[in-house]
Amino acid sequence: MKTLDTVTAYIERHETYTEALTCLRNIILSTTLEEAYKWNAPVYTFNGKNVLGLGAFKHHFCIWFFNGVFLKDELKVLTQTSDTTKALRQMRFKSVNDIDKQVILTYVLEAIDLQKSGKAPPPQPKTLIVIPELLKQALALDTELNAQFKLLTPYKQREYFEYIISAKREATKQKRLEKISPMIKQSIGLNGKYKNC
């Protein structure tokens, strides 16, 4: 499906807000942003980077600003939707009458400038996971196991670490090590054996 058709279909699917979403879409498209369809919603990008998106819900519709935390928000119209949200901010509306074209354009243009400047939240630091002692010993004793383990992606290695660490009893940890050793030698991730079921 073409982007235009997909975004149009999204807007038409939300009958309560079709007029309002079309209005927001037209305001956004009057700028240099390009329209895309990601995560089942309209997203607007600058040089391939996400700047903002549209959303429609049961009781409101909104504009999502991907790096909204950095916007000045002098009018205090942006909300953080949950405590776990880092950079996303939302501008909510209840009806087409809530749309102030000039205010929206000001925020959208600021978001574009922000994207041009390259300002973004720092990447989340990866949590350091210590290799379980039991696995460390097994890797030291079995060269084939060690060689294959090093070929696994960091994600798959972390899965195995957590699998062993999460066991409470030593006997369970030992059984888990026995279970995963052949999988590691076959370069299979912890859940890899279920892939082609």
XYZ file of C-alpha atoms in Angstrom:
197
model
C 0.000 0.000 0.000
C 1.159 3.514 -0.712
C 1.868 5.750 2.276
C -0.800 8.231 1.246
C -3.455 5.517 1.049
C -2.406 4.015 4.364
C -2.464 7.327 6.230
C -5.748 8.248 4.564
C -7.182 4.872 5.591
C -5.990 5.462 9.172
C -7.697 8.857 9.284
C -10.919 7.550 7.746
C -10.956 4.598 10.146
C -11.236 7.059 13.054
C -14.599 8.496 12.022
C -15.050 10.593 15.164
C -11.859 12.518 14.423
C -11.591 12.316 10.618
C -12.060 16.060 10.091
C -9.678 16.975 12.911
C -6.956 14.508 11.870
C -7.201 15.737 8.278
C -6.763 19.300 9.536
C -3.656 18.325 11.563
C -2.293 16.369 8.612
C -2.650 19.386 6.308
C -0.883 21.655 8.811
C 1.990 19.181 9.146
C 2.290 18.617 5.391
C 2.608 22.379 4.852
C 6.107 22.017 6.368
C 9.181 20.142 5.114
C 8.220 16.924 6.913
C 7.648 13.731 4.954
C 4.725 11.455 5.693
C 5.207 7.792 6.585
C 3.140 5.038 8.159
C 4.814 3.266 11.084
C 3.463 1.328 14.043
C -0.030 1.512 12.496
C -0.135 5.314 12.661
C 0.930 8.360 10.620
C 4.506 9.445 11.376
C 6.256 12.523 9.986
C 9.984 12.485 9.387
C 12.828 14.826 8.510
C 15.753 13.228 6.643
C 14.423 9.823 7.661
C 14.304 10.659 11.379
C 11.004 10.531 13.289
C 9.842 13.996 14.349
C 6.163 13.579 15.193
C 3.141 11.384 14.688
C -0.631 11.456 14.849
C -2.762 9.318 17.127
C -6.477 8.793 17.668
C -7.961 7.232 20.772
C -11.370 6.747 22.343
C -11.572 10.120 24.104
C -8.953 12.236 22.322
C -6.620 12.582 19.356
C -3.087 13.906 19.473
C 0.245 14.830 17.980
C 3.210 12.877 19.363
C 6.534 14.715 19.430
C 9.295 12.109 19.485
C 11.781 14.492 21.160
C 9.110 16.629 22.803
C 11.021 16.716 26.072
C 13.368 19.236 24.415
C 10.621 21.559 23.137
C 10.239 24.854 25.024
C 6.484 24.286 25.538
C 5.891 27.882 26.571
C 2.112 27.348 26.388
C 2.308 24.213 28.562
C 0.256 22.120 26.132
C 2.479 19.032 26.055
C 1.951 16.096 28.380
C 4.100 13.176 29.420
C 1.774 10.200 29.151
C 3.508 7.951 31.686
C 6.395 7.918 34.125
C 8.349 5.581 31.866
C 8.132 7.899 28.848
C 11.541 9.481 28.314
C 11.424 11.900 25.370
C 7.922 11.554 23.879
C 5.451 14.328 24.573
C 1.848 14.537 23.464
C -0.332 17.481 22.423
C -3.932 16.363 23.052
C -7.186 17.534 21.524
C -10.826 16.611 22.161
C -12.408 18.203 19.081
C -11.567 20.014 15.858
C -12.373 23.273 17.698
C -9.309 22.751 19.930
C -6.971 23.029 16.933
C -5.082 26.323 16.782
C -3.185 26.222 13.495
C -0.609 28.828 14.534
C 0.203 27.121 17.841
C 0.564 23.733 16.155
C 2.714 25.167 13.384
C 4.976 26.825 15.969
C 5.493 23.530 17.813
C 5.983 21.543 14.588
C 8.574 24.012 13.258
C 10.417 23.947 16.583
C 10.422 20.127 16.445
C 11.892 20.265 12.925
C 14.617 22.687 14.073
C 15.320 20.373 16.986
C 15.752 17.446 14.587
C 18.040 19.528 12.359
C 20.217 20.333 15.369
C 20.589 16.624 16.109
C 19.554 16.962 19.732
C 18.230 13.667 21.041
C 18.054 11.902 24.374
C 21.185 9.951 25.239
C 20.958 6.224 24.547
C 19.976 4.115 27.510
C 23.069 2.603 29.091
C 23.193 -1.148 28.702
C 22.944 -2.900 31.998
C 26.086 -4.831 32.726
C 25.353 -8.461 33.354
C 28.020 -10.505 35.053
C 28.723 -13.925 33.564
C 27.421 -16.536 36.000
C 30.300 -18.389 37.650
C 28.884 -21.762 36.612
C 28.812 -20.753 32.931
C 32.254 -19.165 33.208
C 33.674 -22.465 34.485
C 31.931 -24.461 31.746
C 33.310 -22.125 29.063
C 36.828 -22.459 30.494
C 36.644 -26.272 30.464
C 35.029 -26.751 27.031
C 36.842 -25.005 24.154
C 34.111 -25.809 21.609
C 31.440 -24.364 23.911
C 33.579 -21.271 24.509
C 34.233 -20.726 20.790
C 30.553 -21.081 19.869
C 29.449 -18.873 22.766
C 31.713 -16.067 21.551
C 30.043 -16.282 18.120
C 26.591 -15.618 19.608
C 25.206 -12.094 19.470
C 25.397 -10.100 22.723
C 21.607 -10.393 22.967
C 21.719 -14.203 22.850
C 24.608 -14.287 25.329
C 22.616 -12.076 27.702
C 19.612 -14.421 27.378
C 21.749 -17.332 28.529
C 23.260 -15.324 31.408
C 19.818 -14.334 32.655
C 18.479 -17.866 32.229
C 21.104 -19.255 34.578
C 21.083 -16.310 37.006
C 17.294 -16.456 37.403
C 17.444 -19.974 38.897
C 17.381 -19.893 42.690
C 18.879 -23.281 43.499
C 22.319 -24.501 42.445
C 20.822 -27.772 41.210
C 18.479 -25.847 38.906
C 21.361 -23.727 37.628
C 23.309 -26.912 36.847
C 20.329 -28.457 35.002
C 19.913 -25.276 32.984
C 23.588 -25.277 32.041
C 23.276 -28.893 30.872
C 20.204 -27.960 28.827
C 21.756 -24.931 27.102
C 25.233 -26.322 26.355
C 24.104 -28.251 23.227
C 22.090 -25.229 22.090
C 25.130 -22.963 22.391
C 27.237 -25.461 20.420
C 24.618 -25.300 17.649
C 24.648 -21.453 17.768
C 20.996 -21.386 18.768
C 19.605 -18.671 21.005
C 17.684 -19.632 24.124
C 14.345 -19.485 22.292
C 15.758 -20.455 18.896
C 14.493 -24.008 19.008
C 10.921 -22.661 18.806
C 11.540 -20.477 15.733
C 10.325 -22.793 12.956
C 7.506 -24.554 14.777
